[in-house]
PDB file of C-alpha atoms in Angstrom:
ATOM      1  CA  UNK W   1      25.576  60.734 -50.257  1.00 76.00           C
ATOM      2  CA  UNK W   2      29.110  61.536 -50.329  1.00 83.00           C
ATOM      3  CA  UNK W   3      30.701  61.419 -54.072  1.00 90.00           C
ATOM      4  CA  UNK W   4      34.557  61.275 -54.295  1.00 95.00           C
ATOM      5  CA  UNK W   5      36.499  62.646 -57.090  1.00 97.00           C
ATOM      6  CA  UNK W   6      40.110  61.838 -58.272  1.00 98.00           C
ATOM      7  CA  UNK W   7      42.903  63.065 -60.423  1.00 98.00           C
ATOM      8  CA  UNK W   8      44.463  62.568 -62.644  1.00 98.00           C
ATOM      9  CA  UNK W   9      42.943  58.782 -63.980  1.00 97.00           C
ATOM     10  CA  UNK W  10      46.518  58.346 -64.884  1.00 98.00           C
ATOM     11  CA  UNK W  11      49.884  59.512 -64.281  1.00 98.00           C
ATOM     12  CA  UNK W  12      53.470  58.775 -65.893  1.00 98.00           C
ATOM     13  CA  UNK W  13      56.785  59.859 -63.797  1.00 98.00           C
ATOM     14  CA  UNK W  14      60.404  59.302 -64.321  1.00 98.00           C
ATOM     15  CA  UNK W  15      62.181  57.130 -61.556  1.00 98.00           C
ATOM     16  CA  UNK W  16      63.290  59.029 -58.535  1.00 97.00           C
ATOM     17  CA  UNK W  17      60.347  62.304 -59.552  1.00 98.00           C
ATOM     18  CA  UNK W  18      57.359  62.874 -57.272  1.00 98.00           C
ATOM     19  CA  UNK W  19      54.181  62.058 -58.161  1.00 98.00           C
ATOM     20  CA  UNK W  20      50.441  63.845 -56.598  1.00 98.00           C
ATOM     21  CA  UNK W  21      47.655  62.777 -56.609  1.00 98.00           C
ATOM     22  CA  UNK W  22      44.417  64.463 -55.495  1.00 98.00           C
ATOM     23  CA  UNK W  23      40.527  63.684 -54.707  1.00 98.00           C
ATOM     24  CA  UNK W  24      37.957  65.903 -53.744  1.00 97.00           C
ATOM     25  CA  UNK W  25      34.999  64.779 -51.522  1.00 95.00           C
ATOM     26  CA  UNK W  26      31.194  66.210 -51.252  1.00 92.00           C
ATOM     27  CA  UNK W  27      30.196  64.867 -47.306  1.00 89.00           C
ATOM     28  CA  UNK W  28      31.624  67.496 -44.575  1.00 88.00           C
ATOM     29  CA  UNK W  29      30.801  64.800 -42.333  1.00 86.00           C
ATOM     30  CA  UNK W  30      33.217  62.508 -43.992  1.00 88.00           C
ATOM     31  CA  UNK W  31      36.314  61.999 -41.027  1.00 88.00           C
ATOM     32  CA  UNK W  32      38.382  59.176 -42.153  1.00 90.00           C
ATOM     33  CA  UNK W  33      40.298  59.225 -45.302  1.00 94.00           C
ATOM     34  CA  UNK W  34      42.769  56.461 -46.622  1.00 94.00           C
ATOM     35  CA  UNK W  35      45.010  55.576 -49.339  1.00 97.00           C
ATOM     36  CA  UNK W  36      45.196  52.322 -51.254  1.00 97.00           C
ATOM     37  CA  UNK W  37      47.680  50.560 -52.995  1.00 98.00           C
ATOM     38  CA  UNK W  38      46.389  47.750 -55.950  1.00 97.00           C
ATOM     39  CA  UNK W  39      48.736  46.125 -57.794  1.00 96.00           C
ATOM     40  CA  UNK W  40      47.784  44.183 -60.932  1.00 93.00           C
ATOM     41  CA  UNK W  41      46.018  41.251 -59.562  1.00 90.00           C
ATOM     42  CA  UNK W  42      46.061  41.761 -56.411  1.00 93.00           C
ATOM     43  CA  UNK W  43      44.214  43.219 -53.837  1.00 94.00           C
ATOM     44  CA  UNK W  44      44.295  46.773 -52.417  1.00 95.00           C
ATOM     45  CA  UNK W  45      46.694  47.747 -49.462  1.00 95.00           C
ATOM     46  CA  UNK W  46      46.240  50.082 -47.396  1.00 94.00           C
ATOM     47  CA  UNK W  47      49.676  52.696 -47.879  1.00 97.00           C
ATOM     48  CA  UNK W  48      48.327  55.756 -45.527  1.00 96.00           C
ATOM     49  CA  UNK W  49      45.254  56.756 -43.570  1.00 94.00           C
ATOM     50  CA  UNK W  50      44.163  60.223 -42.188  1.00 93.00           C
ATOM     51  CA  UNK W  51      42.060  61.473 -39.920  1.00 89.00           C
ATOM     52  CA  UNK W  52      39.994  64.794 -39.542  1.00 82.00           C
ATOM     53  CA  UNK W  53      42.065  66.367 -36.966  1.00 82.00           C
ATOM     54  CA  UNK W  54      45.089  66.064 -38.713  1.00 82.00           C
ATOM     55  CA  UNK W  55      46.199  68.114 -41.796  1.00 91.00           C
ATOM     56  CA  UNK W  56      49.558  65.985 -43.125  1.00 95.00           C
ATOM     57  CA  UNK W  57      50.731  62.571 -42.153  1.00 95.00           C
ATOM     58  CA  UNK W  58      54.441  60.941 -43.540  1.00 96.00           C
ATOM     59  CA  UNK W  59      55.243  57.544 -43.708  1.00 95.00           C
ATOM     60  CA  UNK W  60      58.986  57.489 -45.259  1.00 96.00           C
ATOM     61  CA  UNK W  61      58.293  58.630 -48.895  1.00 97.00           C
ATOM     62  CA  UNK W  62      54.814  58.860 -48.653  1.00 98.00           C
ATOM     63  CA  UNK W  63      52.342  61.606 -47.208  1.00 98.00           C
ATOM     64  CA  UNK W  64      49.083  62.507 -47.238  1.00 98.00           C
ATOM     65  CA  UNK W  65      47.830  66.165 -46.870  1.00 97.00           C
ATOM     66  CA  UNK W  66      43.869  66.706 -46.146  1.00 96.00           C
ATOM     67  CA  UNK W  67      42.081  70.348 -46.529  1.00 95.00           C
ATOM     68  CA  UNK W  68      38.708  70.443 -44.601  1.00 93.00           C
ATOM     69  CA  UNK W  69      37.610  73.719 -45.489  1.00 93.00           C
ATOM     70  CA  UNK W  70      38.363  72.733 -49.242  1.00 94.00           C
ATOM     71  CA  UNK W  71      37.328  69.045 -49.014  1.00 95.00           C
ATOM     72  CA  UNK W  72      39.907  68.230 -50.776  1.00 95.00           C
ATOM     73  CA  UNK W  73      43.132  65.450 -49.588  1.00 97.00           C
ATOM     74  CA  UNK W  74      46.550  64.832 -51.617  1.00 98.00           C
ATOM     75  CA  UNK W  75      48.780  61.520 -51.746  1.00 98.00           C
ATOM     76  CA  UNK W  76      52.231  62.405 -52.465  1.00 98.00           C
ATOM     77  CA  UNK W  77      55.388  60.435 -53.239  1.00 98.00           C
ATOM     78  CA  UNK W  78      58.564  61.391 -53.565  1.00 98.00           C
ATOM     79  CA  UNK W  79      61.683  59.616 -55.083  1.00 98.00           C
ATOM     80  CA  UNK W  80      59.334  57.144 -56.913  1.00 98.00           C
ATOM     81  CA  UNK W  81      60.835  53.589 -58.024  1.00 97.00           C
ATOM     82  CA  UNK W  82      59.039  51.500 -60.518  1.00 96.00           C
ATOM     83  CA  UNK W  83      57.438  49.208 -57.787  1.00 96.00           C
ATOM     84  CA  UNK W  84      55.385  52.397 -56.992  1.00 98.00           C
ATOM     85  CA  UNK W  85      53.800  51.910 -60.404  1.00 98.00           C
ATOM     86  CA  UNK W  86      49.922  50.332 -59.357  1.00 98.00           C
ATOM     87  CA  UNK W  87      46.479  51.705 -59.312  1.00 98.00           C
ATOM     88  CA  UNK W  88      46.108  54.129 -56.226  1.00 98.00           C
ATOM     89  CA  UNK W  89      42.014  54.818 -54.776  1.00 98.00           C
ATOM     90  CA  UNK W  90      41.432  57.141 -52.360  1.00 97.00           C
ATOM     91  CA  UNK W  91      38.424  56.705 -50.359  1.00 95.00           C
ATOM     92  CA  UNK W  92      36.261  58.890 -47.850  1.00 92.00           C
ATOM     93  CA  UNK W  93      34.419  57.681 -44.849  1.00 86.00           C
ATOM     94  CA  UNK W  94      31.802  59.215 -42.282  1.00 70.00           C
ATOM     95  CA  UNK W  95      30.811  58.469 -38.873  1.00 60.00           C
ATOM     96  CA  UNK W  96      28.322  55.942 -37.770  1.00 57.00           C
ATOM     97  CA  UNK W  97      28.134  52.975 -39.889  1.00 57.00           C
ATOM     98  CA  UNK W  98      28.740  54.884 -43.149  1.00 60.00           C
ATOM     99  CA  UNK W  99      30.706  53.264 -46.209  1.00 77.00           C
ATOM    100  CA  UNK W 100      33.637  53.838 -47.614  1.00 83.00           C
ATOM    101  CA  UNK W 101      33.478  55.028 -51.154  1.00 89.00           C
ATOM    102  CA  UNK W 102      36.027  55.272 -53.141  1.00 93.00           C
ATOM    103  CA  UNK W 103      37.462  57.211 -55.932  1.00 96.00           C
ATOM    104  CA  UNK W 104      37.638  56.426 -59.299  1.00 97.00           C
ATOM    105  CA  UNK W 105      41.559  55.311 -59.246  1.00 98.00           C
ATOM    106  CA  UNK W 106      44.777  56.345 -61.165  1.00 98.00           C
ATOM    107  CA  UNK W 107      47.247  54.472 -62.531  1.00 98.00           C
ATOM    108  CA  UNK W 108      50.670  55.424 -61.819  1.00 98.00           C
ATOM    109  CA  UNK W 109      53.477  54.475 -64.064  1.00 98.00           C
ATOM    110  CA  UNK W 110      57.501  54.780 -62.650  1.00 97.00           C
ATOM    111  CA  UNK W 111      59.586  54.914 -65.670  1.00 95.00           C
ATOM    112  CA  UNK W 112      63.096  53.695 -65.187  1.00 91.00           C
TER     113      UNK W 112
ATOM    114  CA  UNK D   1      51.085  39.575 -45.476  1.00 49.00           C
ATOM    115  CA  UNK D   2      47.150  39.423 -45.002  1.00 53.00           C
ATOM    116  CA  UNK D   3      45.080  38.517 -42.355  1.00 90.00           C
ATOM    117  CA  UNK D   4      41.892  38.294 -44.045  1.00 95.00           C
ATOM    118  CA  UNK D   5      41.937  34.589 -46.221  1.00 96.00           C
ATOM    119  CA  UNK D   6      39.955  34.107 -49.231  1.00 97.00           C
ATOM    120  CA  UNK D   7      38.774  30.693 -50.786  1.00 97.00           C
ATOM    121  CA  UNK D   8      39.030  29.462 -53.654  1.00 97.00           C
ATOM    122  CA  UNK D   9      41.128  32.068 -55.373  1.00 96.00           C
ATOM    123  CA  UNK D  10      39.750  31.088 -58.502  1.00 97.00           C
ATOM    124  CA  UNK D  11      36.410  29.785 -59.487  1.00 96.00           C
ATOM    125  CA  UNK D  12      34.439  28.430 -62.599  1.00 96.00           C
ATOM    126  CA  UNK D  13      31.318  28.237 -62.432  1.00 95.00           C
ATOM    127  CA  UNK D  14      27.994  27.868 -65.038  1.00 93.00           C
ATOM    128  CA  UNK D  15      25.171  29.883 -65.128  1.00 92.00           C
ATOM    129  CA  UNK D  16      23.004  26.553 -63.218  1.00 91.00           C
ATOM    130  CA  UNK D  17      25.606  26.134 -61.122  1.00 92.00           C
ATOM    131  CA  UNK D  18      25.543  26.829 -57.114  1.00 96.00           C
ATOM    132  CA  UNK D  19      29.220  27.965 -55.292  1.00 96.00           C
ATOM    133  CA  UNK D  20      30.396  30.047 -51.921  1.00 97.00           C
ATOM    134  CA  UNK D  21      33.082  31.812 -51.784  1.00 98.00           C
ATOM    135  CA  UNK D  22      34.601  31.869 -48.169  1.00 98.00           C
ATOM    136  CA  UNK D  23      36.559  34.144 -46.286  1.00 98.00           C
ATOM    137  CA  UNK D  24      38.292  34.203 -42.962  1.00 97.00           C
ATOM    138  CA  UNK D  25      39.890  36.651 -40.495  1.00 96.00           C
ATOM    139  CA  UNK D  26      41.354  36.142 -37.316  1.00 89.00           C
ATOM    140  CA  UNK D  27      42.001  39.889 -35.999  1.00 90.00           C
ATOM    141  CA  UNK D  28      39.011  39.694 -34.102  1.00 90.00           C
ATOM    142  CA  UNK D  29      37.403  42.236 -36.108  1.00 91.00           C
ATOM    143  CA  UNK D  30      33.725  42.988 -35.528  1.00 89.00           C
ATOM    144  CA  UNK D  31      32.481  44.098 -38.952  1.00 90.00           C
ATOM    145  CA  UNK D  32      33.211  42.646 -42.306  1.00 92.00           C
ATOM    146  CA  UNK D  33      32.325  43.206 -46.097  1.00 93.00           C
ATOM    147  CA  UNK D  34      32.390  41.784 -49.340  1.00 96.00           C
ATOM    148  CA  UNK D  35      32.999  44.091 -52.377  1.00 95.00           C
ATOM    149  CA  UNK D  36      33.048  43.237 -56.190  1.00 97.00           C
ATOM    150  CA  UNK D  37      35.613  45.002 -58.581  1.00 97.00           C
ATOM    151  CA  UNK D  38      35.498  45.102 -62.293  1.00 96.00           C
ATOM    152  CA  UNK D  39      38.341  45.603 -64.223  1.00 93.00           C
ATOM    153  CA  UNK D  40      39.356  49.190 -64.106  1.00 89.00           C
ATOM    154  CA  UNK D  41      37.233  50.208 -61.647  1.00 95.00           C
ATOM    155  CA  UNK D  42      37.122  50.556 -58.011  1.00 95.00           C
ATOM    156  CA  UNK D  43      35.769  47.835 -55.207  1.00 94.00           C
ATOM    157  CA  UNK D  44      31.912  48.503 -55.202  1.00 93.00           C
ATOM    158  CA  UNK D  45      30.138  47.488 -51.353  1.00 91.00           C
ATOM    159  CA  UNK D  46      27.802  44.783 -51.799  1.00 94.00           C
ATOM    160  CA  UNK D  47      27.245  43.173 -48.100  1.00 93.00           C
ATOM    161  CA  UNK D  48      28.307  45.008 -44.981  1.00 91.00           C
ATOM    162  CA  UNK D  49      28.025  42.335 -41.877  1.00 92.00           C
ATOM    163  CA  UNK D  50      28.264  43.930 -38.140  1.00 88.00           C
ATOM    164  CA  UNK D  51      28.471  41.604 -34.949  1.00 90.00           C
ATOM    165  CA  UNK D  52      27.410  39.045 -37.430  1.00 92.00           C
ATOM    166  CA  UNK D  53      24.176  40.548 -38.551  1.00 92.00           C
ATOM    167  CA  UNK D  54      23.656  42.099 -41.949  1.00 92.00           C
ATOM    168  CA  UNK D  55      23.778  45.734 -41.514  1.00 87.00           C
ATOM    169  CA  UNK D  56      23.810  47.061 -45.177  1.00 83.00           C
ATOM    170  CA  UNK D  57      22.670  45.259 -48.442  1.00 86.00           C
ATOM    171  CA  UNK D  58      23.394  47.571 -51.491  1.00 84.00           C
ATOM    172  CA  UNK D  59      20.828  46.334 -53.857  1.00 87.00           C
ATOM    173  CA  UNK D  60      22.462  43.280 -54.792  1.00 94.00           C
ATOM    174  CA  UNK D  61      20.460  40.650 -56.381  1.00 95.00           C
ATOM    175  CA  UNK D  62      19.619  38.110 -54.818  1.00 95.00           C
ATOM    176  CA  UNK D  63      21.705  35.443 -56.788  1.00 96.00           C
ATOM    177  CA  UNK D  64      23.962  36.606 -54.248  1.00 97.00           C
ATOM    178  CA  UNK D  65      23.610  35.338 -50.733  1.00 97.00           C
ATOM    179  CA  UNK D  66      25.523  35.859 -47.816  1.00 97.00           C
ATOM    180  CA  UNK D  67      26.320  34.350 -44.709  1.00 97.00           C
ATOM    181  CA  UNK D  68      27.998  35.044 -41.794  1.00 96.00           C
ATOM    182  CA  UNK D  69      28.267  31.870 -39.262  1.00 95.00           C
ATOM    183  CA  UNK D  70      30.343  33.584 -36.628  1.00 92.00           C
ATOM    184  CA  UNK D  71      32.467  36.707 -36.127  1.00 89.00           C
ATOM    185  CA  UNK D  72      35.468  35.621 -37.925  1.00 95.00           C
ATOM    186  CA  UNK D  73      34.185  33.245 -40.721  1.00 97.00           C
ATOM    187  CA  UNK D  74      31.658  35.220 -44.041  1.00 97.00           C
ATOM    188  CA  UNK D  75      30.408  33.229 -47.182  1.00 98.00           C
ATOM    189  CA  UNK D  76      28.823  34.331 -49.961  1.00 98.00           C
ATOM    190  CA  UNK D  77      27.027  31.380 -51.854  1.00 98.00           C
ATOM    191  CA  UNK D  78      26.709  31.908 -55.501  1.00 97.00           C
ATOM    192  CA  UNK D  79      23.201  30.921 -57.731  1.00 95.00           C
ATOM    193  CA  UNK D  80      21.814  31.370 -61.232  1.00 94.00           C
ATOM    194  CA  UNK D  81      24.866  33.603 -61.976  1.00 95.00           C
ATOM    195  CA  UNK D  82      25.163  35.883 -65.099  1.00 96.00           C
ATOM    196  CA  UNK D  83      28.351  36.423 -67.647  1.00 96.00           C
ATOM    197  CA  UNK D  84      28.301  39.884 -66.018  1.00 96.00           C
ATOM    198  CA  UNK D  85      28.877  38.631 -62.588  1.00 97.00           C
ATOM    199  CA  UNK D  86      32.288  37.900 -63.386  1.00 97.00           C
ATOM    200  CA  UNK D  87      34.455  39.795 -61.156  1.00 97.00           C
ATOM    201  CA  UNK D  88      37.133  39.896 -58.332  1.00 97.00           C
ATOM    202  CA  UNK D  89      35.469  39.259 -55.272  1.00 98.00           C
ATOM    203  CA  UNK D  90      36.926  40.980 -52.237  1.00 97.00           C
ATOM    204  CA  UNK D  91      36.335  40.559 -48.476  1.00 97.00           C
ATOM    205  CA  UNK D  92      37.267  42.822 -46.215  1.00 94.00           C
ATOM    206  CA  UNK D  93      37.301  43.438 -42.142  1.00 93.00           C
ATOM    207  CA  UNK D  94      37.314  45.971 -39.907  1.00 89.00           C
ATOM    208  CA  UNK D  95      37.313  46.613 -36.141  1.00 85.00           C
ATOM    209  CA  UNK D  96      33.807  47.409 -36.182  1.00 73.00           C
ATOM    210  CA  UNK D  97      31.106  49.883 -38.649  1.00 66.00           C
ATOM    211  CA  UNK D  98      30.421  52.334 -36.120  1.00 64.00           C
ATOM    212  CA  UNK D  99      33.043  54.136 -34.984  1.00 62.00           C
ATOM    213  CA  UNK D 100      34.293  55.902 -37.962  1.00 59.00           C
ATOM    214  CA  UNK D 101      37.632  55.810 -38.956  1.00 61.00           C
ATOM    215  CA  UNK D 102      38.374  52.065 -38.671  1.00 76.00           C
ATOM    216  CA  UNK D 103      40.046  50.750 -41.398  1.00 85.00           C
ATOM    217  CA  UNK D 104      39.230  48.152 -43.861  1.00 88.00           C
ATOM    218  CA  UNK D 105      41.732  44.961 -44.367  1.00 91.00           C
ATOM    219  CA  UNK D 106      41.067  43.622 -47.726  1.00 95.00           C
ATOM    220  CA  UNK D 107      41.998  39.528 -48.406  1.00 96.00           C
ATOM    221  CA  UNK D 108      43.454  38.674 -51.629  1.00 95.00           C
ATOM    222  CA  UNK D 109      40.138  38.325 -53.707  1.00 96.00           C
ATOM    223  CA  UNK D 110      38.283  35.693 -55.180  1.00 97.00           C
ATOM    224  CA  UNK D 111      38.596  35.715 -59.186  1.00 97.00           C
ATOM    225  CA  UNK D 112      34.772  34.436 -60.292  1.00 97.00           C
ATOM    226  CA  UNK D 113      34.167  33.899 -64.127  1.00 97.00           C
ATOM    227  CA  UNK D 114      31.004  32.752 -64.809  1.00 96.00           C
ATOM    228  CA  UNK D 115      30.350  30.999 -68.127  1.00 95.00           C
TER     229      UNK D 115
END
């Protein structure tokens, strides 16, 4: 089954730096890839999705690059502010009826 | 704000005691889920329901027993819970399971502590 990897488990950035994160995934069959958002005690939001056929997606200051050949996909913000600071999964997804699973999670931190 | 509404937001229970949790979207979404997350840790699938029949059970005990009366409503009623069991309890929905690529719509969690 398909195993998803993320890094770094957390992550401390000055206010206004970029911050990266990365997962890998094991599944080539895996098509659907999105990015959520979890602030403490709440629930996950999706920020950014991507799809197989594309290789970067922007939303404002946040994008999303995806490597097939590498099975590997990046979440990148830029000019973070400390409400950016949350727990941010990745998660991988397959065709036909397949679950989600996610990665293990990092915690960002924005330092003003 | 979400679309997917989770009751009660907080819940009590003892170890005798019997509870649901209940959850309710109104996108018209096809397939929905509930997940459990620990502290620290990502949501974990429990119950996948599609066109209201359960379509994936991952090995959850069965002190845990869901329901799904119609296409928008899912419950999951609660029995003979452990310590352990306490959790955030998530429900999610999605257009359907099928088709990949659909997106999952989390509510805003059901925070179970069992003592």
């Amino acid at each position: 089954g398909e195993n998803v990897e993320q890094h770094p488990s957390t992550l401390s950035v000055q206010e206004g730096d970029s911050a990266v994160i990365k997962c890998t995934y094991s599944d080539s069959a895996s098509n659907y890839f999105p990015w959520y958002k979890q602030e403490l005690g709440k629930r996950p939001q999706l920020i950014i999705d991507i799809r197989s056929n594309v290789g970067e997606k922007k939303d404002q200051r946040i994008a999303v690059t995806l490597n097939k050949t590498a099975k590997h996909f990046s979440l990148h913000i830029t000019e973070t502010q400390p409400e950016d600071s949350a727990v941010y999964f990745c998660a991988a997804r397959a065709n036909y009826g397949q679950n989600f699973v996610f990665g293990p999670g990092t915690r960002l931190s924005v330092l003003p | 704000d979400t679309e997917v509404t989770q009751t009660p937001k907080h819940l009590v229970m003892g170890m005798t005691n019997k509870k649901s949790l209940k959850c309710e979207q109104h996108m018209g979404h096809r397939a929905m889920y509930w997940y459990k997350q620990k502290a620290k840790k990502p949501p974990e699938l429990m119950f996948v329901y599609s066109y209201e029949k359960l379509s994936i059970n991952e090995s959850v005990p069965s002190r845990f027993s869901p329901e799904c009366p119609n296409s928008s409503l899912l419950n999951l009623h609660l029995h003979a819970l452990q310590p352990e069991d306490s959790a955030l309890y998530l429900c999610a929905s999605s257009q359907e399971v099928r088709t990949g690529g659909n997106t999952i719509y989390f509510g805003e969690g059901s925070w179970l502590t069992v003592v």
